[in-house]
PDB file of C-alpha atoms in Angstrom:
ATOM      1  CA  UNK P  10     -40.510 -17.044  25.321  1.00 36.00           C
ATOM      2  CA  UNK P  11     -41.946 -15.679  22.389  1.00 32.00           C
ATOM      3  CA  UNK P  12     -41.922 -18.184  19.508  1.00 36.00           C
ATOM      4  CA  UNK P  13     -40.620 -16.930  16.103  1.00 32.00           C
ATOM      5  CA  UNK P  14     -41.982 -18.485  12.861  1.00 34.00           C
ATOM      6  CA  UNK P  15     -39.510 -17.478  10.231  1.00 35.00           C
ATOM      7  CA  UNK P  16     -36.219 -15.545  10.147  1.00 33.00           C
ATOM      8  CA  UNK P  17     -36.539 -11.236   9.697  1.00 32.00           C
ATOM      9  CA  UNK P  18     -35.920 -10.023   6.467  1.00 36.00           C
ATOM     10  CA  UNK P  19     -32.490  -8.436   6.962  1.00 34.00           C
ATOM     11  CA  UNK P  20     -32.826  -6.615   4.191  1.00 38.00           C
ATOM     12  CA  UNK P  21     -35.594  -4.735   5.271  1.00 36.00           C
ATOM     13  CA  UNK P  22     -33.677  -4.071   8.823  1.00 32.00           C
ATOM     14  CA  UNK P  23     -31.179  -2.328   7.028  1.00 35.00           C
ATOM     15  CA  UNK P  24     -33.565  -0.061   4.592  1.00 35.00           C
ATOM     16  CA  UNK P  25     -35.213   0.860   8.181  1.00 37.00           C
ATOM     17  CA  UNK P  26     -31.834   2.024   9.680  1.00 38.00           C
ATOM     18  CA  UNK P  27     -30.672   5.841  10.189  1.00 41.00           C
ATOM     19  CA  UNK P  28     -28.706   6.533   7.253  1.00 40.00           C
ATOM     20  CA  UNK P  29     -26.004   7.627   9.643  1.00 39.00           C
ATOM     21  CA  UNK P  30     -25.617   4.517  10.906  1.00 38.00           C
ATOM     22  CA  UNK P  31     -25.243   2.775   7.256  1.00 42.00           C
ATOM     23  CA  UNK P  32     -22.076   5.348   6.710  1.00 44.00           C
ATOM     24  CA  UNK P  33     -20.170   3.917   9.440  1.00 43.00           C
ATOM     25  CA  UNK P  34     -20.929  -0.086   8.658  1.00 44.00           C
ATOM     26  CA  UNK P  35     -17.967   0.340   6.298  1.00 45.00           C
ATOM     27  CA  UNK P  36     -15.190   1.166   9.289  1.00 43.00           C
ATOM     28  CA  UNK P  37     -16.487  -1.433  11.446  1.00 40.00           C
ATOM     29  CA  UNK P  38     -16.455  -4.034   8.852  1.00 42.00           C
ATOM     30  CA  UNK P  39     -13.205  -2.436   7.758  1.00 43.00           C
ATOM     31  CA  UNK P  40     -11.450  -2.876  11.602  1.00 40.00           C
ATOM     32  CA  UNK P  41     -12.821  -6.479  11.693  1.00 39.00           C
ATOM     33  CA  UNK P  42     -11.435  -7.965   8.076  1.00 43.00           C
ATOM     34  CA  UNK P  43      -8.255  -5.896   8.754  1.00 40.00           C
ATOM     35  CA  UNK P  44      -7.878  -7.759  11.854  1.00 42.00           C
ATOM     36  CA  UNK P  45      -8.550 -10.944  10.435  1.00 39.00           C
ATOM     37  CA  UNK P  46      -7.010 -11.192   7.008  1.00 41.00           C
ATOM     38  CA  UNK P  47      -3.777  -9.718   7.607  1.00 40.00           C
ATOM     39  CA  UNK P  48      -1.780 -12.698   8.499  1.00 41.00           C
ATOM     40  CA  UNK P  49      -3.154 -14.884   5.558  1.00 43.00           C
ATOM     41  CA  UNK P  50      -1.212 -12.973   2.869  1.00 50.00           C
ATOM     42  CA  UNK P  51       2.247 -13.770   4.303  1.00 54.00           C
ATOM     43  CA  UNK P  52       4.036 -17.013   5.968  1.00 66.00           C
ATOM     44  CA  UNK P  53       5.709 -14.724   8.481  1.00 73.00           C
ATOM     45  CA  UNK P  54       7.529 -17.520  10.494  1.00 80.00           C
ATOM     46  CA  UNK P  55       8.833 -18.700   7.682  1.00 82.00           C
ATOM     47  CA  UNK P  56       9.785 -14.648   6.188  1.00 81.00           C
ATOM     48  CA  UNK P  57      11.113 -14.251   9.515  1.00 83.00           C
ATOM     49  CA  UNK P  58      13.326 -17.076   9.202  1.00 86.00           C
ATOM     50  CA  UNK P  59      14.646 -17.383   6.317  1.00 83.00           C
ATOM     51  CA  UNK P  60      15.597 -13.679   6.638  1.00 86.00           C
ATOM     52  CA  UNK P  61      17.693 -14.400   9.372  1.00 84.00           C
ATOM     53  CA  UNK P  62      18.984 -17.635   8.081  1.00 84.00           C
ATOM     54  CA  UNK P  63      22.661 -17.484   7.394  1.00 87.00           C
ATOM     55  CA  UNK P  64      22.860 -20.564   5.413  1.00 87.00           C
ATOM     56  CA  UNK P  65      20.777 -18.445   2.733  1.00 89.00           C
ATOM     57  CA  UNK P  66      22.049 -16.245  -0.291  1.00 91.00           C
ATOM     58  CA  UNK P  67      21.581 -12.496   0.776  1.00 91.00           C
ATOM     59  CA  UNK P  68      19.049 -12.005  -2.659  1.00 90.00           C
ATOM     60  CA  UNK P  69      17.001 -14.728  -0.605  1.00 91.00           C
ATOM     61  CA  UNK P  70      17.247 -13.101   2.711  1.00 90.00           C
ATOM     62  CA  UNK P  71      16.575  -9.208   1.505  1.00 90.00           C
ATOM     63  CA  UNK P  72      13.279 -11.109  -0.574  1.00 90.00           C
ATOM     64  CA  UNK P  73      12.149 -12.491   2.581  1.00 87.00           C
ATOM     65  CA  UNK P  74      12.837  -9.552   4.655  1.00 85.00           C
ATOM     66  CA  UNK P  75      10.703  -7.224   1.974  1.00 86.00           C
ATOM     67  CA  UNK P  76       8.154 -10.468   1.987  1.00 83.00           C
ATOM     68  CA  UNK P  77       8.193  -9.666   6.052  1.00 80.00           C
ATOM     69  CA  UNK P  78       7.302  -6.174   5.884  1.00 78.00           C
ATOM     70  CA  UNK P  79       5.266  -5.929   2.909  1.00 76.00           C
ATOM     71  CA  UNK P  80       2.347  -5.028   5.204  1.00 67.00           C
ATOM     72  CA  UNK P  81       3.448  -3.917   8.778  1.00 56.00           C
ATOM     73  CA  UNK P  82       1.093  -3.950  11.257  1.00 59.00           C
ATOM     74  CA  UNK P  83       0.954  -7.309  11.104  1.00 55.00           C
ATOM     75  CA  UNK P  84       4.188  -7.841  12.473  1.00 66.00           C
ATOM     76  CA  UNK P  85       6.266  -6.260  15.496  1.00 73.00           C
ATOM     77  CA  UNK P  86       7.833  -3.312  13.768  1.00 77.00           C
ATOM     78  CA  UNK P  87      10.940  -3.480  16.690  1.00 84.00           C
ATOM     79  CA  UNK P  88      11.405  -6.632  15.529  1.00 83.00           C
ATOM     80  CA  UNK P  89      11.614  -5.357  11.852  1.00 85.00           C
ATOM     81  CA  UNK P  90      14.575  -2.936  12.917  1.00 89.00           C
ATOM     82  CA  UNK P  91      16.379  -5.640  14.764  1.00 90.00           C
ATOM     83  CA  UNK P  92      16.498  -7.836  11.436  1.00 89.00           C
ATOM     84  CA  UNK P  93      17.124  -4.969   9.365  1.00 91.00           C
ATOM     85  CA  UNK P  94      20.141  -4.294  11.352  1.00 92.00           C
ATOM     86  CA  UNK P  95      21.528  -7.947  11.700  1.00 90.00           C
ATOM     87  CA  UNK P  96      21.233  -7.777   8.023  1.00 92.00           C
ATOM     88  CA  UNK P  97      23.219  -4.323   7.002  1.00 92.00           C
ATOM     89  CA  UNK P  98      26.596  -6.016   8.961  1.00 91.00           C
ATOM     90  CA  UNK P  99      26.187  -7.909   6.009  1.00 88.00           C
ATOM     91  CA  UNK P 100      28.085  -7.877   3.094  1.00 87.00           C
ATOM     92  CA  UNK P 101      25.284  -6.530   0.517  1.00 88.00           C
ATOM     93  CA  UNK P 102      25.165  -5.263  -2.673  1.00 88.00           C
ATOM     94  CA  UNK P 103      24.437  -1.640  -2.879  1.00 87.00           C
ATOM     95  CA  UNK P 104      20.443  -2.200  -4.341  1.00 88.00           C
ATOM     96  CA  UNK P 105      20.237  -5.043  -1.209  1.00 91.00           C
ATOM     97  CA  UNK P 106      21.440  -2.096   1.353  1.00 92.00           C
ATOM     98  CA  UNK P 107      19.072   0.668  -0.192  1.00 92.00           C
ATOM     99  CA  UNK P 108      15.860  -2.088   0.252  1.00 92.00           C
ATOM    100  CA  UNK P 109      16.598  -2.895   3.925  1.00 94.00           C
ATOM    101  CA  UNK P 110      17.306   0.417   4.809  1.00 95.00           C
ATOM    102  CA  UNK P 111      13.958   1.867   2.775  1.00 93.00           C
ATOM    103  CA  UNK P 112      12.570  -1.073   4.498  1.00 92.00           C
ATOM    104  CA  UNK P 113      13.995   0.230   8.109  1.00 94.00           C
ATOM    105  CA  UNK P 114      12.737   3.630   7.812  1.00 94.00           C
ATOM    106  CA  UNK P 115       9.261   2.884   6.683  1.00 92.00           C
ATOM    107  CA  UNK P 116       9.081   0.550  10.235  1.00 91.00           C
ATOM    108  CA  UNK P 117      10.499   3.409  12.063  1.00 93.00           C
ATOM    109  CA  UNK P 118       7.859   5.806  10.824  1.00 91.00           C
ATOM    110  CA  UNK P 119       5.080   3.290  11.648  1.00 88.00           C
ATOM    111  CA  UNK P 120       6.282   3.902  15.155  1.00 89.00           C
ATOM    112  CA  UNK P 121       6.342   7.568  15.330  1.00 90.00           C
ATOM    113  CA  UNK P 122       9.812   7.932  14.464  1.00 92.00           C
ATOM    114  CA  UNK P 123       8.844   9.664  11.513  1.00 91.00           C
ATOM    115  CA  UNK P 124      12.703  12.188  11.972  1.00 93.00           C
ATOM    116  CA  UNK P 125      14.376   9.353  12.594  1.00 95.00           C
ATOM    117  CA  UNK P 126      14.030   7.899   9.641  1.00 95.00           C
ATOM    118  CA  UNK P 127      14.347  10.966   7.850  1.00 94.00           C
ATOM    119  CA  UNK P 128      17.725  11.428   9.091  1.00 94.00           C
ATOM    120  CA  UNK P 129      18.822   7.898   8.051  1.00 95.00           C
ATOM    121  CA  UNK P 130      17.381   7.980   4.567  1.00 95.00           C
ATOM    122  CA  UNK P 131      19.037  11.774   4.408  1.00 94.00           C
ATOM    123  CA  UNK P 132      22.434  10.301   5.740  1.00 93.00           C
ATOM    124  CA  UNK P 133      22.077   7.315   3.283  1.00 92.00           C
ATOM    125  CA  UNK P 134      21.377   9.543   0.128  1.00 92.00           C
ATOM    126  CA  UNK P 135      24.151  12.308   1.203  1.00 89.00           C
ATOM    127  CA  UNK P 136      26.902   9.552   1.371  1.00 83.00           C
ATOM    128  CA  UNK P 137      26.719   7.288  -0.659  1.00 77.00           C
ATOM    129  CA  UNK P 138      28.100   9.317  -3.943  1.00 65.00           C
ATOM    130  CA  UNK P 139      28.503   5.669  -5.906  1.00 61.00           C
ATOM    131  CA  UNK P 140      25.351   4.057  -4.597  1.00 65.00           C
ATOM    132  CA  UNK P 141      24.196   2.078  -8.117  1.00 66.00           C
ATOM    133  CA  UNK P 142      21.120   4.572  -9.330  1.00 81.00           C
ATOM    134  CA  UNK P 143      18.028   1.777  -8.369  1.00 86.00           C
ATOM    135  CA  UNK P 144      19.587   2.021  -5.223  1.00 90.00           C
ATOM    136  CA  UNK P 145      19.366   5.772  -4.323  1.00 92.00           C
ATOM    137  CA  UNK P 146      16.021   5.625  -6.364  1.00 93.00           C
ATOM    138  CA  UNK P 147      14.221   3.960  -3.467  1.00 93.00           C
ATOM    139  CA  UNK P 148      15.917   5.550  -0.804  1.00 94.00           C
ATOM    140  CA  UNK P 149      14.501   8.632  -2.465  1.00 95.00           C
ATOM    141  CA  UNK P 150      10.829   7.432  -2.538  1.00 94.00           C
ATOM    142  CA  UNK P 151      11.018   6.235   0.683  1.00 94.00           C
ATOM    143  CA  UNK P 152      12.258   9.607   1.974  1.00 94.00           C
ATOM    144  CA  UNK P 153       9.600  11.638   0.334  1.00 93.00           C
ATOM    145  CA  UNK P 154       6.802   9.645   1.803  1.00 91.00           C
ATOM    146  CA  UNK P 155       8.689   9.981   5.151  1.00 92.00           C
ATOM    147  CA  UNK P 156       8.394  14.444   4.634  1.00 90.00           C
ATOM    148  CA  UNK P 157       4.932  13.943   5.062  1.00 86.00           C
ATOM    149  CA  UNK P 158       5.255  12.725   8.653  1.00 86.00           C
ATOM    150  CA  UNK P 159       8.132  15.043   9.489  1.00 87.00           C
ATOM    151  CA  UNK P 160       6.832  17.701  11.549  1.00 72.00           C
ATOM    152  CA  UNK P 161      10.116  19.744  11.556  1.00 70.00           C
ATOM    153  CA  UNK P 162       9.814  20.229   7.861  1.00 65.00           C
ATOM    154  CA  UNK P 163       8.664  23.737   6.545  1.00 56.00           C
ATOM    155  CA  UNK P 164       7.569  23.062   3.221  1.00 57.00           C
ATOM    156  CA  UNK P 165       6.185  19.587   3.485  1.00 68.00           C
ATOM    157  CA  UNK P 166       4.700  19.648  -0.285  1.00 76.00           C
ATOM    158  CA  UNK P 167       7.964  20.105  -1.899  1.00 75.00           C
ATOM    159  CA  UNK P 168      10.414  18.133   0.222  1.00 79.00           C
ATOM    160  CA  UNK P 169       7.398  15.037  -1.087  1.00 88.00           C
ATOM    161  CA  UNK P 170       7.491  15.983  -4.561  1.00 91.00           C
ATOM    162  CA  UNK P 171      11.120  16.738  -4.909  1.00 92.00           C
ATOM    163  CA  UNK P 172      12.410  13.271  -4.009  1.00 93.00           C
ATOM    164  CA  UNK P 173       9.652  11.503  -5.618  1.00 95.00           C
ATOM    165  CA  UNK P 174      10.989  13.785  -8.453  1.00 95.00           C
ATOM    166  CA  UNK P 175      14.285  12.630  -8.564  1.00 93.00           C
ATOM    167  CA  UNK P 176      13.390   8.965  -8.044  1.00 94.00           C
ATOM    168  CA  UNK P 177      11.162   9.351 -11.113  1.00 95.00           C
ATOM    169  CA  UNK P 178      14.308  10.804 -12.997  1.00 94.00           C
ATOM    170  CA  UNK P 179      16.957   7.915 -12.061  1.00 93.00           C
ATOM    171  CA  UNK P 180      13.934   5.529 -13.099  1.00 94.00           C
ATOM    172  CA  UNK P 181      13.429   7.234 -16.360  1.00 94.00           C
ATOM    173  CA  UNK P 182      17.055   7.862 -16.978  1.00 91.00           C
ATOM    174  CA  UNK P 183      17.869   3.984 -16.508  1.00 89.00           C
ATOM    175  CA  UNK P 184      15.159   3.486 -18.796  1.00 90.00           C
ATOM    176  CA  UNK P 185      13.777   0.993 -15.775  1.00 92.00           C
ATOM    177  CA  UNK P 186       9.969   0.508 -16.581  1.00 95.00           C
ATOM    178  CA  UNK P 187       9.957  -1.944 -13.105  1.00 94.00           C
ATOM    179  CA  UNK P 188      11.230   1.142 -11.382  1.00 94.00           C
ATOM    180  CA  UNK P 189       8.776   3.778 -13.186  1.00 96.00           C
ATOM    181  CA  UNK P 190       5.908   1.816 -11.910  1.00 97.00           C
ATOM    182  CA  UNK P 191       7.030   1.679  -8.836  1.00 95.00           C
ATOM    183  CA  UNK P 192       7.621   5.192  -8.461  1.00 96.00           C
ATOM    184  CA  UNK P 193       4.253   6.666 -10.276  1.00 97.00           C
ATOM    185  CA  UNK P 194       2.293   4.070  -7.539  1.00 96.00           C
ATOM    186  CA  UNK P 195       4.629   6.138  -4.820  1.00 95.00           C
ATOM    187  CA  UNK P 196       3.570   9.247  -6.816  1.00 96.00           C
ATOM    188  CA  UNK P 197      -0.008   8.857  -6.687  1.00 96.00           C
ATOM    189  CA  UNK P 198      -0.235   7.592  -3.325  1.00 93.00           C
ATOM    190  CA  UNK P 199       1.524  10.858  -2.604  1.00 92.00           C
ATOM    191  CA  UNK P 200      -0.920  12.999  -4.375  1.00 93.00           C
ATOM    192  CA  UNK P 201      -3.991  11.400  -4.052  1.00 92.00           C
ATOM    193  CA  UNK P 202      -3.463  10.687   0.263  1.00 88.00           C
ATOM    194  CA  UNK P 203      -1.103  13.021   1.288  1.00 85.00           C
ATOM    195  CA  UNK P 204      -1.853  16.070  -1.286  1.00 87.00           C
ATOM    196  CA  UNK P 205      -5.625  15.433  -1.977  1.00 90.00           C
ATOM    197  CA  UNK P 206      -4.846  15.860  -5.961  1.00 93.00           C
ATOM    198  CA  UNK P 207      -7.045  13.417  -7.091  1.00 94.00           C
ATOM    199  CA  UNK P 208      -6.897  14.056 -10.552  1.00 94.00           C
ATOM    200  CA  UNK P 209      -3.195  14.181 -10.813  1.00 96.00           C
ATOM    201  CA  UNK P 210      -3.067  11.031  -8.479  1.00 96.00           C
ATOM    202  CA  UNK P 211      -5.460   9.286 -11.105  1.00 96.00           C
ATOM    203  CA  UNK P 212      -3.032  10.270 -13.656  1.00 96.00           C
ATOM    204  CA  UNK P 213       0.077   8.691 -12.204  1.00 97.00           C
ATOM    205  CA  UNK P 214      -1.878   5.233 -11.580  1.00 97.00           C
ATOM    206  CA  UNK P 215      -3.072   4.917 -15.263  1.00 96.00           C
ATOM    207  CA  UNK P 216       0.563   5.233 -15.983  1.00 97.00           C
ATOM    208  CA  UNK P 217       0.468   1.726 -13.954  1.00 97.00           C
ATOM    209  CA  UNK P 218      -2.822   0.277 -16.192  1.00 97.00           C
ATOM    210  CA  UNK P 219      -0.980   1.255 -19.270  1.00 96.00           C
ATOM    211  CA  UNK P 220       2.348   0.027 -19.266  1.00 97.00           C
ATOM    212  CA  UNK P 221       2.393  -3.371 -15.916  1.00 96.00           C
ATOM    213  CA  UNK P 222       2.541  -6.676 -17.042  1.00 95.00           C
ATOM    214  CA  UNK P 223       2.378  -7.731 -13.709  1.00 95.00           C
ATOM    215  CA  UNK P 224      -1.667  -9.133 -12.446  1.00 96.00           C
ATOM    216  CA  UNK P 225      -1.345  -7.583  -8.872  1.00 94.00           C
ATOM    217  CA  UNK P 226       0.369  -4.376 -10.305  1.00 95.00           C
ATOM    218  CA  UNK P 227      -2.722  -3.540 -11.910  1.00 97.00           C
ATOM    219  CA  UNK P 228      -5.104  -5.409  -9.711  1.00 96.00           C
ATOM    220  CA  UNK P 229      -3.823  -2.302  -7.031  1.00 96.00           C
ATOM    221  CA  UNK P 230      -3.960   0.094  -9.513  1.00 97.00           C
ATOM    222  CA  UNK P 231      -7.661  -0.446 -10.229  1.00 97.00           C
ATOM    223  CA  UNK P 232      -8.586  -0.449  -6.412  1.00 96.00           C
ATOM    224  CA  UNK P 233      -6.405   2.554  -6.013  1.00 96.00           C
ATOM    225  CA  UNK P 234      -7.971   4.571  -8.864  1.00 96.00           C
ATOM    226  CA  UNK P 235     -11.248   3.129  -7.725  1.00 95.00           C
ATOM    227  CA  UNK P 236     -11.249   4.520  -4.189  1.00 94.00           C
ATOM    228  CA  UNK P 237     -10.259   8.460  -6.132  1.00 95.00           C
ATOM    229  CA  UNK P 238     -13.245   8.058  -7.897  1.00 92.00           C
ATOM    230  CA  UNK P 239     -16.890   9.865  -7.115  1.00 88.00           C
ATOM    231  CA  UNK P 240     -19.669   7.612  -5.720  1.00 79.00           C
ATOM    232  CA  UNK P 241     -21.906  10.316  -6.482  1.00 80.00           C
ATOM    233  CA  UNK P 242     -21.372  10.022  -9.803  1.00 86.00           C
ATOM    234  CA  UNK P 243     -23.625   7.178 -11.555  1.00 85.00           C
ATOM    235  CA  UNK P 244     -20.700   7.016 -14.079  1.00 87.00           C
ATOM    236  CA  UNK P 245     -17.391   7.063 -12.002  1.00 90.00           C
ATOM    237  CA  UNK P 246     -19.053   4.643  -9.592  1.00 90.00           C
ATOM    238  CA  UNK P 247     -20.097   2.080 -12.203  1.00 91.00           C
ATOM    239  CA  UNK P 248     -16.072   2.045 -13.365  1.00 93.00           C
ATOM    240  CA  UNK P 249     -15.305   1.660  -9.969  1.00 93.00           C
ATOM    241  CA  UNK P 250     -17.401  -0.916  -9.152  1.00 95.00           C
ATOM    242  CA  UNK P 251     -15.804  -2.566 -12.793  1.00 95.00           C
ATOM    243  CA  UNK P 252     -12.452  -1.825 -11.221  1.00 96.00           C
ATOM    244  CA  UNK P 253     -12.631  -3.219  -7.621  1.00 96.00           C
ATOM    245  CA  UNK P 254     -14.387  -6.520  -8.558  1.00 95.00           C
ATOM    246  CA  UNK P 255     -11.743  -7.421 -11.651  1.00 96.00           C
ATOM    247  CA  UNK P 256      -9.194  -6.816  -8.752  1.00 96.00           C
ATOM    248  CA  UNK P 257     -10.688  -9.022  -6.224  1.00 95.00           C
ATOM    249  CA  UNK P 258     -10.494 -11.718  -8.844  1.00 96.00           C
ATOM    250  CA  UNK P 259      -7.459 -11.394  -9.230  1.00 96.00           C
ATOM    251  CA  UNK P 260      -6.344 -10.687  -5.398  1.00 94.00           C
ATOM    252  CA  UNK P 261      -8.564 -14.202  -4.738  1.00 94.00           C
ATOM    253  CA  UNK P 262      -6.328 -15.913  -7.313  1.00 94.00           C
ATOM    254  CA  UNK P 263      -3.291 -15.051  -5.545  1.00 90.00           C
ATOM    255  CA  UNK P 264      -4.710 -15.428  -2.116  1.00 86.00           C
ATOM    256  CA  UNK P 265      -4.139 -11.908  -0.927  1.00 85.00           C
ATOM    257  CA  UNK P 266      -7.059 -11.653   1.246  1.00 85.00           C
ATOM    258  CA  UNK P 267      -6.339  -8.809   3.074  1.00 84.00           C
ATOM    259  CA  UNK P 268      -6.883  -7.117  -0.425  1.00 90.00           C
ATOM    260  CA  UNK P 269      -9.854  -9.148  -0.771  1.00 93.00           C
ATOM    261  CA  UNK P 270     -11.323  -8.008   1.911  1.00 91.00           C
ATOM    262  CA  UNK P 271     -10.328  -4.295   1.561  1.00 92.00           C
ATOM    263  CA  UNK P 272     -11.732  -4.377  -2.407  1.00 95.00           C
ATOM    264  CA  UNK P 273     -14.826  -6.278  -0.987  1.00 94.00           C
ATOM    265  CA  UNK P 274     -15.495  -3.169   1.747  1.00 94.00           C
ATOM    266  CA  UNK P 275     -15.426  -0.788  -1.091  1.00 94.00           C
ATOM    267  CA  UNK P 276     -17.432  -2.836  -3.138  1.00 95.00           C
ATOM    268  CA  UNK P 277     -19.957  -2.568  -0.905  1.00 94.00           C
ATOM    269  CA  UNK P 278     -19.557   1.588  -0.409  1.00 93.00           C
ATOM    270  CA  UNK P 279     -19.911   2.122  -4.060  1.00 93.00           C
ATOM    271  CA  UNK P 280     -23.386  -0.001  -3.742  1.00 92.00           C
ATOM    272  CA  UNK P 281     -24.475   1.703  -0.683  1.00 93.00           C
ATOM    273  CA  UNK P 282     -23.650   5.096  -2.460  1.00 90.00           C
ATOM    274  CA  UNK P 283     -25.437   4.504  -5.854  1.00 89.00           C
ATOM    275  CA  UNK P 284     -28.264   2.968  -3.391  1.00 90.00           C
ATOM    276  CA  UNK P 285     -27.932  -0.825  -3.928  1.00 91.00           C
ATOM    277  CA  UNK P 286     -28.500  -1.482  -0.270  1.00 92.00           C
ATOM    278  CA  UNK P 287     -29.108  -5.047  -1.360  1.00 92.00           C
ATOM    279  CA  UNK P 288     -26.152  -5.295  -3.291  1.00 91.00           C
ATOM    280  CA  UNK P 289     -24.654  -3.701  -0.194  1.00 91.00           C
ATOM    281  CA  UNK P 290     -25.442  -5.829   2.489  1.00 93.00           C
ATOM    282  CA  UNK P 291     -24.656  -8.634   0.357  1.00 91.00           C
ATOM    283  CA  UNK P 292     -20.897  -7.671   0.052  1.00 89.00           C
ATOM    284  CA  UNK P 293     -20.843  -6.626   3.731  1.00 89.00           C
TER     285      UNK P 293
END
């Protein structure tokens, strides 16, 4: 046994590592928090239930049903479509229908049924001629992110854009600033992930920074402008750095700590890239 006499500098383990192997610590520290955090955000038994509880007002059931599937893979997403459908033989209001059903899609396309749900947001939007606007506006948004994973689709680019389009125009049209958020965050998700238009994606989220009075609104819109930014560059990683930290303060106030955890991995890319390794290794 060979007897140690003080603990290694970890620091200067990491300095010694292949730079190759520093680019992937983010993805394995990135598969572990997912793993871990996930559940913490949510009470899913109680989502679950009070989503299925009939004794409940159908505003309260649809909020705990969207509070269910705000971040799917930490749930069954079969179970998400069985719930959903319980609660469409409901009587709902036309805004209550469009969430579960936007809701019911976006499961289906987590598992591959990307057409699918296509069809029944397509269905949705083609029949119901007296859906209330805020209504159809979602099922809109939720179609055009669905386009992207709809293989069948020719011109992938524009069947995105043109729904995300027209959800923008009900939202602007019912003068709905709620609603224009929540499209532009659709909208730059859709051209900063799916397009690769960072700068127009950027442009959509600082719609978000300018005009949300909501903390976690702009909390996401920081990280999400954050992660379109350069590392490269000693100025656009010094905002994001700015921009990811003021979110995690605000995600840790709120106990969201799979956000935590995801602003706290990028935290430490945008050291490792600007060659903090100390900084770094102290976020990993």
């Amino acid at each position: 046994m060979t007897l140690v006499s003080g603990a290694p500098n970890v620091a200067d383990y990491f300095r010694d590592m292949d730079a190759r192997f520093l680019l992937r610590i983010p993805l394995l520290f990135l598969l572990t928090a997912w793993g871990l955090a996930l559940h913490a955000q949510v009470n899913l038994p109680q989502a679950r239930k009070d989503a299925l509880d009939e004794l409940k007002t159908m505003p309260e059931r649809v909020a705990a049903f969207e509070s269910l599937t705000e971040e799917l893979q930490a749930i069954n997403t079969e179970e998400v479509i069985h719930i959903a459908d319980q609660l469409l033989q409901e009587f709902l209001h036309p805004d209550q229908e469009a969430r579960v059903l936007a809701r019911k899609a976006r499961a289906m396309r987590t598992m591959g049924q990307a057409q699918e749900a296509y069809d029944l947001l397509s269905d949705a939007i083609d029949s119901w001629e007296n859906l209330e606007e805020e209504g159809l506006c979602r099922l809109y948004m939720e179609r055009g992110l669905t386009a992207a994973k709809v293989s069948s689709l020719g011109q992938k680019v524009e069947g995105i854009l043109n729904d995300l389009y027209a959800a923008l125009d009900i939202a602007e049209v019912r003068d709905n600033m709620a609603l224009r958020i929540e499209v532009h965050d659709k909208l730059g998700y859709a051209y900063g992930r799916l397009l690769k238009d960072d700068q127009t994606a950027i442009e959509y989220y600082r719609f978000i920074l300018l005009n949300s009075t909501s903390e976690l609104e702009l909390a996401q819109a920081r990280v999400n402008v954050a992660l379109l930014l350069d590392a490269d560059r000693s100025a656009q990683n010094d905002t994001a750095l700015y921009y990811l930290q003021e979110a995690r303060k605000v995600f840790e106030a709120n106990n969201r700590q799979s956000k935590v955890g995801i602003a706290t991995l990028n935290i430490g890319r945008f050291y490792r890239e600007a060659g903090k390794f100390d900084e770094a290794i102290e976020a990993y």
